[in-house]
Amino acid sequence: MSRKMREDFCNEESFPAEVAAAAHNKYKTLPKKGKPQKLKEWTLLSTVIMRYRQQSKDDNNVNGENKKYHLRAVALGTGSKCIGKSKMSNTGDVLNDSHAEILARRSFVRFLYEELKRVYAGQPSDVFIKPSPSNDNRCSLRPGVTFHFFTSHTPCGDASIFPKSTRKEKTGSSDKRASPTGSLGSEFLKCADQSQKAEENDLNIENDNDSTEKDGNKVAALTNCQSSITEGCVNSCEYRNSNEITDVVSRKRKSGSPGMNKQQSEGSVDDENIGHVVKKARHSEDRSLKLKSASNDEAEDIYRTGAKCVPGGGQDLHAPATLYHTVGLLRTKPGRGDRTESLSCSDKMARWNVLGCQGALLSMLLAEPIYFASVTVGRSPFCKSAMGRALYMRLTSPDVSFPAPYHLHQPVFLQAPDQDFEASKAAVQREANLAAKSGTSNQNIVPSSAAIAWFDSSQTNGSDHDVTVSGRRQGITKTDVNKPKARSRVCSWSLFRCFHDLLDETDPELLPTALRIENRKQLTYANAKLLAVPYQLAWAQLRECVFDTWLQKPRSFLNFTVES
């Protein structure tokens, strides 16, 4: 994304609010199926918004500089649940992670497949220009098209860890400096300033049913973080692109460390097949980010996340108040029963900022990865510096060099604090309290067990949406649980099917060279992804230099085919 394009939407003061409105309005148009029960349940919402200019009559004329930009929701997800390791499927037909952010991204991939089908079939597309032989028949986004990510709540994991308020703020003597984006809404939302204590409690960082530790006596540590990060959160909520912060966020561990289990070192697709082609980066000591202890003029407490530190890496130290968590670490999402294998939304979204959000398979059809130009958070506790740390700064390392066209992308972090998502925990709790004619939070509400995945589809006129519970289609009986009808349209098997359908419908001579292969349908999901060599090299570099304790799926979970 060019600097001019970035400035284009950054300078629009109403941009975050317009993104939030587009997301909320799309949710309202969806059928009732899968939505939380009124006054009883809540959920989270994430949406991918496309920003584009109105196309001219000439499909190839994309320079309409004088045309106004439009916003359009193209993919959406709701949900706050994950399944445990014991419920994972080795045929790719179950959704392991049903958090809203992840379902929105999966839905976006489905949307991209549909647009690519159109352009490879010679039909006009609002998203892509037709592939060029000079670019090995890969597609590029139309000039002026950008994608923006909205989430109704701060992503679980590292982005959710930041100070609540300071003693100075409570006494009214805080230095209230404006954030660099001014009225764009990225200023730190301080829950201590909420008018009702009940509403403040409702706005805790709770991204799933088990995601917030509620015992005030239980504390773990935000060790190893620069004091400048704390001050940035408390004062202006901006992250600083200083060498000092960059240095401490680079965390690499030696190969063969205790945190690398057998599945990670031997059973993973990438390590087994292409890890040897990546030059080993020089290793250094573990250096975790530190947030220094609160003093009289610093934060009294922090927002917390229920996401648990990945085994083998740094851990929370269970110390008081602001020393509750260790920041900058990889975390897995909590869940009922056995522990999940799903990395936190903060970790996955950070990965998108290097590898793109299109995934390995689609990367072979695109000239460059697709990065989200901005990330907007709705009305919830929010800190720009924590978002920057979690999704960008901790990926910086002087030792990493990604193969073209991959690079570390820096999205713009924004907030739309004035609009409530109608099914958010806070909004539902307030309505439940009013219905009970009570001003206190004594009306119990629970997270919805259902999750929605929707994408803009010309085949269904955008009217169809996918509803799942525990990773499978809602309403499936026990006798049908392992049948095709139980599959979500955005599970790994379904996305792999889309990949094959696109290739089957396209003349081989019009495909990129890497995809002109015989007996494609005999390829396993794992081996098909390995065809994306630049993508895999970039991913190997990211793991080697930054995310060295990332949990990788055993190969047995990736060895399915479309004929499975």
Coordinates of N, CA and C in Angstrom, one line a residue, residues 150-331:
F150 N -12.0 -5.0 10.7 CA -12.7 -4.5 11.9 C -13.0 -5.6 12.9
T151 N -12.8 -5.3 14.2 CA -13.2 -6.3 15.2 C -13.8 -5.5 16.3
S152 N -14.9 -6.1 16.9 CA -15.7 -5.4 17.9 C -15.0 -5.3 19.2
H153 N -13.9 -6.1 19.4 CA -13.2 -6.1 20.6 C -11.7 -6.3 20.4
T154 N -10.9 -5.8 21.3 CA -9.5 -6.0 21.2 C -9.1 -7.5 21.0
P155 N -8.3 -7.9 20.1 CA -7.9 -9.3 19.9 C -7.4 -9.9 21.2
C156 N -7.8 -11.2 21.4 CA -7.3 -11.9 22.6 C -5.8 -12.1 22.5
G157 N -5.1 -12.3 23.6 CA -3.7 -12.5 23.6 C -3.0 -11.2 23.9
D158 N -1.8 -11.0 23.3 CA -0.9 -9.9 23.7 C -1.5 -8.5 23.5
A159 N -2.3 -8.3 22.5 CA -2.9 -7.0 22.3 C -3.9 -6.6 23.4
S160 N -4.3 -7.6 24.2 CA -5.3 -7.3 25.3 C -4.6 -6.9 26.6
I161 N -3.3 -6.9 26.6 CA -2.6 -6.6 27.9 C -2.1 -5.2 27.8
F162 N -2.7 -4.3 28.7 CA -2.2 -2.9 28.8 C -2.8 -2.3 30.0
P163 N -2.3 -1.2 30.5 CA -2.7 -0.6 31.7 C -4.2 -0.1 31.6
K164 N -4.8 -0.2 32.8 CA -6.2 0.3 32.8 C -6.2 1.8 33.0
S165 N -5.6 2.3 34.1 CA -5.6 3.8 34.4 C -4.5 4.0 35.4
T166 N -4.3 5.3 35.6 CA -3.2 5.6 36.6 C -3.7 6.3 37.8
R167 N -2.9 6.4 38.8 CA -3.3 7.1 40.0 C -3.5 8.6 39.7
K168 N -2.6 9.1 38.8 CA -2.8 10.5 38.4 C -4.1 10.8 37.7
E169 N -4.5 9.8 36.9 CA -5.8 10.0 36.2 C -6.9 10.0 37.2
K170 N -6.9 9.2 38.2 CA -7.9 9.2 39.2 C -8.0 10.4 40.0
T171 N -6.9 11.1 40.2 CA -6.9 12.4 40.9 C -7.1 13.6 40.0
G172 N -7.2 13.3 38.7 CA -7.4 14.4 37.8 C -6.2 15.1 37.3
S173 N -5.0 14.7 37.7 CA -3.8 15.4 37.4 C -3.0 14.8 36.2
S174 N -3.6 13.9 35.5 CA -2.9 13.2 34.4 C -2.7 14.1 33.3
D175 N -1.5 13.9 32.6 CA -1.2 14.6 31.4 C -1.9 14.0 30.2
K176 N -3.0 14.6 29.8 CA -3.9 14.0 28.8 C -3.5 14.4 27.4
R177 N -2.3 13.9 27.0 CA -1.9 14.2 25.6 C -2.7 13.5 24.6
A178 N -2.9 14.2 23.4 CA -3.7 13.6 22.4 C -2.8 12.5 21.7
S179 N -3.5 11.5 21.2 CA -2.8 10.5 20.4 C -2.5 11.1 19.0
P180 N -1.5 10.5 18.3 CA -1.1 11.1 17.0 C -2.2 11.1 16.0
T181 N -3.2 10.3 16.1 CA -4.3 10.3 15.1 C -5.5 11.2 15.5
G182 N -5.3 11.8 16.6 CA -6.4 12.8 17.0 C -7.7 12.2 17.0
S183 N -8.7 12.8 16.2 CA -10.1 12.5 16.3 C -10.4 11.1 15.6
L184 N -9.3 10.4 15.1 CA -9.6 9.1 14.5 C -10.0 8.1 15.5
G185 N -10.0 8.4 16.8 CA -10.5 7.5 17.8 C -9.5 6.5 18.3
S186 N -8.2 6.7 18.1 CA -7.3 5.7 18.6 C -6.7 6.1 20.0
E187 N -7.3 7.1 20.6 CA -6.9 7.5 21.9 C -7.3 6.3 22.9
F188 N -6.5 6.2 23.9 CA -6.7 5.1 24.9 C -8.1 5.2 25.5
L189 N -8.9 4.2 25.4 CA -10.2 4.1 26.1 C -10.0 3.6 27.5
K190 N -10.2 4.5 28.5 CA -10.0 4.1 29.9 C -11.3 3.7 30.5
C191 N -11.3 2.5 30.9 CA -12.6 1.9 31.5 C -12.9 2.5 32.8
A192 N -11.8 3.1 33.5 CA -12.1 3.7 34.8 C -13.0 4.9 34.7
D193 N -13.1 5.5 33.4 CA -13.9 6.7 33.2 C -15.3 6.3 32.9
Q194 N -15.7 5.1 32.8 CA -17.0 4.7 32.5 C -18.0 5.3 33.6
S195 N -19.2 5.6 33.2 CA -20.1 6.3 34.1 C -20.7 5.3 35.1
Q196 N -20.7 4.0 34.8 CA -21.3 3.0 35.7 C -20.3 1.9 35.9
K197 N -20.1 1.5 37.2 CA -19.2 0.5 37.5 C -19.6 -0.8 36.8
A198 N -20.8 -1.1 36.7 CA -21.3 -2.3 36.1 C -20.8 -2.4 34.6
E199 N -20.9 -1.2 33.9 CA -20.5 -1.2 32.5 C -19.0 -1.4 32.4
E200 N -18.3 -0.9 33.4 CA -16.8 -1.1 33.3 C -16.5 -2.5 33.5
N201 N -17.2 -3.2 34.3 CA -16.9 -4.7 34.5 C -17.3 -5.4 33.2
D202 N -18.3 -5.0 32.5 CA -18.7 -5.7 31.3 C -17.7 -5.6 30.2
L203 N -16.9 -4.5 30.3 CA -15.9 -4.2 29.2 C -14.6 -4.8 29.4
N204 N -14.5 -5.8 30.3 CA -13.2 -6.5 30.5 C -12.7 -7.1 29.2
I205 N -11.5 -7.4 29.1 CA -10.9 -8.1 27.9 C -11.3 -9.5 28.0
E206 N -12.5 -9.8 27.5 CA -13.0 -11.2 27.5 C -13.4 -11.6 26.2
N207 N -12.5 -12.3 25.5 CA -12.7 -12.7 24.1 C -13.3 -14.1 23.9
D208 N -13.5 -14.8 25.0 CA -14.2 -16.1 24.9 C -14.7 -16.5 26.3
N209 N -15.3 -17.6 26.4 CA -15.9 -18.0 27.6 C -15.0 -18.2 28.8
D210 N -13.7 -18.4 28.5 CA -12.8 -18.6 29.6 C -11.7 -17.6 29.6
S211 N -11.9 -16.5 28.8 CA -10.7 -15.7 28.5 C -10.3 -14.7 29.5
T212 N -11.0 -14.4 30.6 CA -10.6 -13.4 31.5 C -10.5 -14.0 32.9
E213 N -9.4 -13.8 33.6 CA -9.2 -14.2 34.9 C -10.0 -13.3 35.8
K214 N -10.9 -13.8 36.6 CA -11.7 -12.8 37.4 C -11.3 -12.8 38.8
D215 N -10.4 -13.6 39.3 CA -10.0 -13.6 40.7 C -9.0 -12.5 40.9
G216 N -9.5 -11.4 41.6 CA -8.6 -10.3 41.9 C -7.3 -10.6 42.6
N217 N -7.3 -11.7 43.4 CA -6.2 -12.1 44.2 C -5.2 -12.9 43.3
K218 N -5.6 -13.4 42.2 CA -4.7 -14.1 41.3 C -4.0 -13.1 40.4
V219 N -2.7 -13.2 40.4 CA -2.0 -12.2 39.5 C -0.8 -12.9 38.9
A220 N -0.5 -12.5 37.7 CA 0.7 -13.0 37.0 C 1.4 -11.9 36.3
A221 N 2.5 -12.0 35.7 CA 3.4 -10.9 35.5 C 3.6 -10.4 34.1
L222 N 3.6 -9.0 34.0 CA 4.0 -8.4 32.8 C 5.5 -8.1 32.9
T223 N 6.3 -9.2 32.9 CA 7.7 -8.9 33.1 C 8.4 -8.6 31.8
N224 N 9.6 -8.0 31.9 CA 10.4 -7.7 30.7 C 9.7 -6.8 29.7
C225 N 9.2 -5.7 30.1 CA 8.7 -4.8 29.1 C 9.3 -3.4 29.4
Q226 N 9.6 -2.7 28.4 CA 10.2 -1.3 28.6 C 9.2 -0.4 29.2
S227 N 9.8 0.4 30.1 CA 8.9 1.4 30.8 C 8.3 2.3 29.8
S228 N 9.0 2.6 28.7 CA 8.5 3.5 27.7 C 7.2 3.0 27.1
I229 N 7.0 1.7 27.1 CA 5.7 1.1 26.5 C 4.6 1.5 27.5
T230 N 4.9 1.3 28.8 CA 3.8 1.7 29.8 C 3.5 3.1 29.7
E231 N 4.5 4.0 29.6 CA 4.2 5.4 29.5 C 3.4 5.7 28.3
G232 N 3.7 5.1 27.2 CA 3.0 5.3 25.9 C 1.6 4.9 26.1
C233 N 1.3 3.8 26.7 CA -0.1 3.4 26.9 C -0.8 4.4 27.8
V234 N -0.2 4.7 28.9 CA -0.9 5.6 29.9 C -1.1 7.0 29.4
N235 N -0.1 7.5 28.7 CA -0.2 8.9 28.4 C -0.8 9.2 27.0
S236 N -0.3 8.6 26.0 CA -0.8 8.9 24.7 C -1.2 7.7 23.8
C237 N -0.9 6.5 24.4 CA -1.3 5.3 23.7 C -0.7 5.2 22.3
E238 N 0.5 5.6 22.1 CA 1.1 5.5 20.8 C 2.3 4.6 21.0
Y239 N 2.6 3.7 20.0 CA 3.8 2.9 20.2 C 4.9 3.6 19.5
R240 N 6.1 3.4 19.9 CA 7.2 4.2 19.5 C 8.2 3.3 18.6
N241 N 8.5 3.8 17.4 CA 9.4 3.1 16.5 C 10.8 3.3 16.9
S242 N 11.2 3.2 18.1 CA 12.6 3.4 18.6 C 13.4 2.2 18.5
N243 N 14.7 2.3 18.3 CA 15.6 1.1 18.3 C 15.5 0.4 19.6
E244 N 15.3 1.2 20.7 CA 15.2 0.6 22.0 C 14.1 -0.5 22.1
I245 N 12.9 -0.1 21.7 CA 11.8 -1.0 21.7 C 12.0 -2.2 20.7
T246 N 12.5 -1.8 19.5 CA 12.7 -2.9 18.5 C 13.7 -3.9 19.1
D247 N 14.7 -3.5 19.8 CA 15.7 -4.4 20.3 C 15.2 -5.4 21.3
V248 N 14.3 -4.9 22.2 CA 13.8 -5.8 23.2 C 12.7 -6.7 22.7
V249 N 12.1 -6.4 21.6 CA 11.0 -7.2 21.1 C 11.6 -8.4 20.3
S250 N 12.8 -8.3 19.9 CA 13.4 -9.4 19.1 C 13.7 -10.6 20.1
R251 N 12.9 -11.7 20.0 CA 13.1 -12.8 20.9 C 13.3 -14.0 20.1
K252 N 14.6 -14.6 20.2 CA 14.9 -15.8 19.5 C 15.4 -16.8 20.5
R253 N 15.1 -18.0 20.3 CA 15.5 -19.1 21.1 C 16.4 -20.1 20.3
K254 N 17.3 -20.7 21.0 CA 18.2 -21.6 20.3 C 17.4 -22.8 19.8
S255 N 17.8 -23.4 18.7 CA 17.2 -24.6 18.1 C 17.4 -25.7 19.1
G256 N 16.4 -26.6 19.2 CA 16.6 -27.7 20.1 C 16.3 -27.3 21.6
S257 N 15.6 -26.2 21.8 CA 15.4 -25.7 23.1 C 14.3 -26.6 23.7
P258 N 14.1 -26.5 25.1 CA 13.1 -27.3 25.7 C 11.7 -27.0 25.2
G259 N 11.5 -25.8 24.7 CA 10.1 -25.5 24.2 C 9.8 -26.1 22.8
M260 N 10.7 -26.8 22.2 CA 10.5 -27.4 20.9 C 10.2 -28.9 21.1
N261 N 8.9 -29.3 21.0 CA 8.6 -30.7 21.2 C 8.9 -31.5 19.9
K262 N 8.7 -32.8 20.0 CA 9.0 -33.6 18.8 C 8.2 -33.3 17.6
Q263 N 6.9 -33.0 17.9 CA 6.0 -32.7 16.8 C 6.4 -31.4 16.1
Q264 N 6.9 -30.5 16.9 CA 7.3 -29.2 16.3 C 8.6 -29.4 15.4
S265 N 9.5 -30.1 16.0 CA 10.8 -30.2 15.3 C 10.9 -31.2 14.2
E266 N 10.0 -32.2 14.3 CA 10.1 -33.3 13.3 C 8.8 -33.5 12.5
G267 N 7.7 -33.3 13.1 CA 6.4 -33.6 12.5 C 5.8 -32.5 11.7
S268 N 6.3 -31.3 11.8 CA 5.6 -30.2 11.1 C 6.0 -30.3 9.6
V269 N 5.1 -29.8 8.8 CA 5.3 -29.8 7.3 C 6.5 -28.9 7.0
D270 N 6.6 -27.7 7.5 CA 7.6 -26.8 7.1 C 9.0 -27.2 7.5
D271 N 9.1 -27.6 8.8 CA 10.4 -27.9 9.3 C 10.9 -29.2 8.6
E272 N 10.1 -30.1 8.3 CA 10.5 -31.4 7.7 C 10.9 -31.2 6.3
N273 N 10.3 -30.3 5.6 CA 10.5 -30.3 4.1 C 11.3 -29.1 3.6
I274 N 11.2 -27.9 4.3 CA 11.9 -26.8 3.7 C 12.8 -26.1 4.7
G275 N 12.7 -26.5 6.0 CA 13.5 -25.7 7.0 C 15.0 -25.7 6.7
H276 N 15.5 -26.8 6.1 CA 16.9 -26.8 5.8 C 17.4 -25.8 4.8
V277 N 16.5 -25.2 4.0 CA 16.9 -24.3 3.0 C 17.0 -22.9 3.6
V278 N 16.6 -22.7 4.8 CA 16.7 -21.4 5.4 C 17.9 -21.3 6.2
K279 N 18.8 -20.3 6.0 CA 20.0 -20.1 6.7 C 19.6 -19.8 8.2
K280 N 20.3 -20.5 9.1 CA 20.0 -20.3 10.5 C 20.4 -19.0 11.0
A281 N 19.5 -18.3 11.6 CA 19.9 -16.9 12.1 C 20.7 -17.1 13.4
R282 N 21.6 -16.2 13.6 CA 22.4 -16.3 14.9 C 21.4 -16.1 16.0
H283 N 21.7 -16.9 17.1 CA 20.7 -16.9 18.2 C 21.2 -16.0 19.4
S284 N 20.3 -15.5 20.1 CA 20.7 -14.7 21.3 C 19.8 -15.2 22.5
E285 N 20.1 -14.6 23.6 CA 19.4 -15.0 24.8 C 17.9 -14.6 24.7
D286 N 17.1 -15.3 25.4 CA 15.7 -14.9 25.5 C 15.6 -13.5 26.1
R287 N 14.9 -12.6 25.4 CA 14.7 -11.3 26.0 C 13.2 -10.9 25.9
S288 N 12.5 -11.1 27.0 CA 11.1 -10.8 27.1 C 10.9 -9.3 27.3
L289 N 9.8 -8.8 26.9 CA 9.4 -7.4 27.1 C 9.1 -7.2 28.6
K290 N 9.5 -6.1 29.2 CA 9.2 -5.9 30.6 C 8.4 -4.6 30.8
L291 N 7.4 -4.8 31.6 CA 6.6 -3.6 32.1 C 7.0 -3.4 33.5
K292 N 7.6 -2.3 33.9 CA 8.1 -2.1 35.2 C 6.9 -1.9 36.2
S293 N 7.2 -2.2 37.5 CA 6.2 -2.1 38.5 C 5.6 -0.8 38.6
A294 N 4.3 -0.8 39.0 CA 3.6 0.5 39.1 C 4.1 1.3 40.3
S295 N 4.3 2.6 40.1 CA 4.7 3.5 41.1 C 3.5 4.3 41.4
N296 N 3.7 5.4 42.2 CA 2.6 6.2 42.6 C 1.9 6.9 41.5
D297 N 2.7 7.1 40.4 CA 2.1 7.9 39.3 C 1.9 7.0 38.1
E298 N 1.9 5.7 38.2 CA 1.8 4.8 37.1 C 0.5 4.0 37.2
A299 N 0.3 3.1 36.3 CA -0.9 2.3 36.2 C -1.0 1.4 37.5
E300 N -2.3 1.3 38.0 CA -2.6 0.5 39.2 C -2.9 -0.9 38.8
D301 N -3.4 -1.1 37.6 CA -3.7 -2.5 37.2 C -3.7 -2.5 35.6
I302 N -3.8 -3.7 35.1 CA -3.8 -3.9 33.7 C -5.0 -4.8 33.3
Y303 N -5.4 -4.7 32.0 CA -6.4 -5.6 31.4 C -5.7 -6.9 31.2
R304 N -6.4 -8.0 31.4 CA -5.8 -9.3 31.3 C -6.5 -10.1 30.2
T305 N -5.8 -11.1 29.8 CA -6.3 -12.1 28.8 C -6.2 -13.5 29.4
G306 N -7.2 -14.3 28.9 CA -7.2 -15.7 29.4 C -6.4 -16.6 28.5
A307 N -5.8 -16.0 27.4 CA -4.9 -16.8 26.6 C -3.6 -17.2 27.4
K308 N -3.3 -18.5 27.3 CA -2.2 -19.0 28.1 C -0.9 -19.1 27.3
C309 N 0.2 -18.8 28.0 CA 1.5 -18.8 27.3 C 1.8 -20.2 26.7
V310 N 2.4 -20.2 25.5 CA 2.8 -21.5 24.9 C 3.8 -22.2 25.8
P311 N 3.7 -23.5 26.0 CA 4.6 -24.2 26.8 C 6.0 -24.2 26.2
G312 N 7.0 -24.1 27.0 CA 8.4 -24.0 26.6 C 9.0 -22.7 26.4
G313 N 8.1 -21.6 26.3 CA 8.6 -20.3 26.2 C 8.5 -19.5 27.5
G314 N 8.6 -18.2 27.5 CA 8.4 -17.4 28.7 C 7.0 -17.6 29.2
Q315 N 6.8 -17.4 30.5 CA 5.5 -17.6 31.2 C 5.1 -16.5 32.0
D316 N 3.8 -16.4 32.3 CA 3.3 -15.4 33.3 C 3.9 -15.8 34.7
L317 N 4.2 -14.7 35.5 CA 4.9 -15.0 36.8 C 3.9 -14.9 37.9
H318 N 2.7 -14.6 37.7 CA 1.7 -14.5 38.8 C 2.1 -13.6 40.0
A319 N 2.4 -12.4 39.6 CA 2.7 -11.3 40.6 C 1.6 -10.3 40.6
P320 N 1.6 -9.4 41.5 CA 0.4 -8.5 41.7 C 0.2 -7.5 40.6
A321 N -1.0 -7.1 40.5 CA -1.4 -5.9 39.7 C -0.8 -5.8 38.3
T322 N 0.0 -4.7 38.0 CA 0.5 -4.5 36.7 C 1.5 -5.6 36.3
L323 N 1.9 -6.4 37.2 CA 2.9 -7.5 36.9 C 2.1 -8.8 36.7
Y324 N 0.9 -8.7 36.2 CA 0.1 -9.9 36.0 C 0.6 -10.8 34.9
H325 N 1.0 -10.2 33.8 CA 1.3 -11.0 32.6 C 2.7 -10.7 32.1
T326 N 3.3 -11.6 31.3 CA 4.5 -11.3 30.5 C 4.0 -11.0 29.1
V327 N 4.4 -9.9 28.6 CA 3.9 -9.5 27.3 C 4.9 -9.8 26.2
G328 N 4.4 -9.9 24.9 CA 5.2 -10.2 23.8 C 5.4 -11.6 23.5
L329 N 4.7 -12.5 24.3 CA 4.8 -13.9 24.1 C 3.7 -14.5 23.3
L330 N 4.0 -15.7 22.7 CA 2.9 -16.5 22.0 C 2.0 -17.1 23.0
R331 N 0.7 -17.1 22.7 CA -0.3 -17.7 23.7 C -1.3 -18.6 22.9

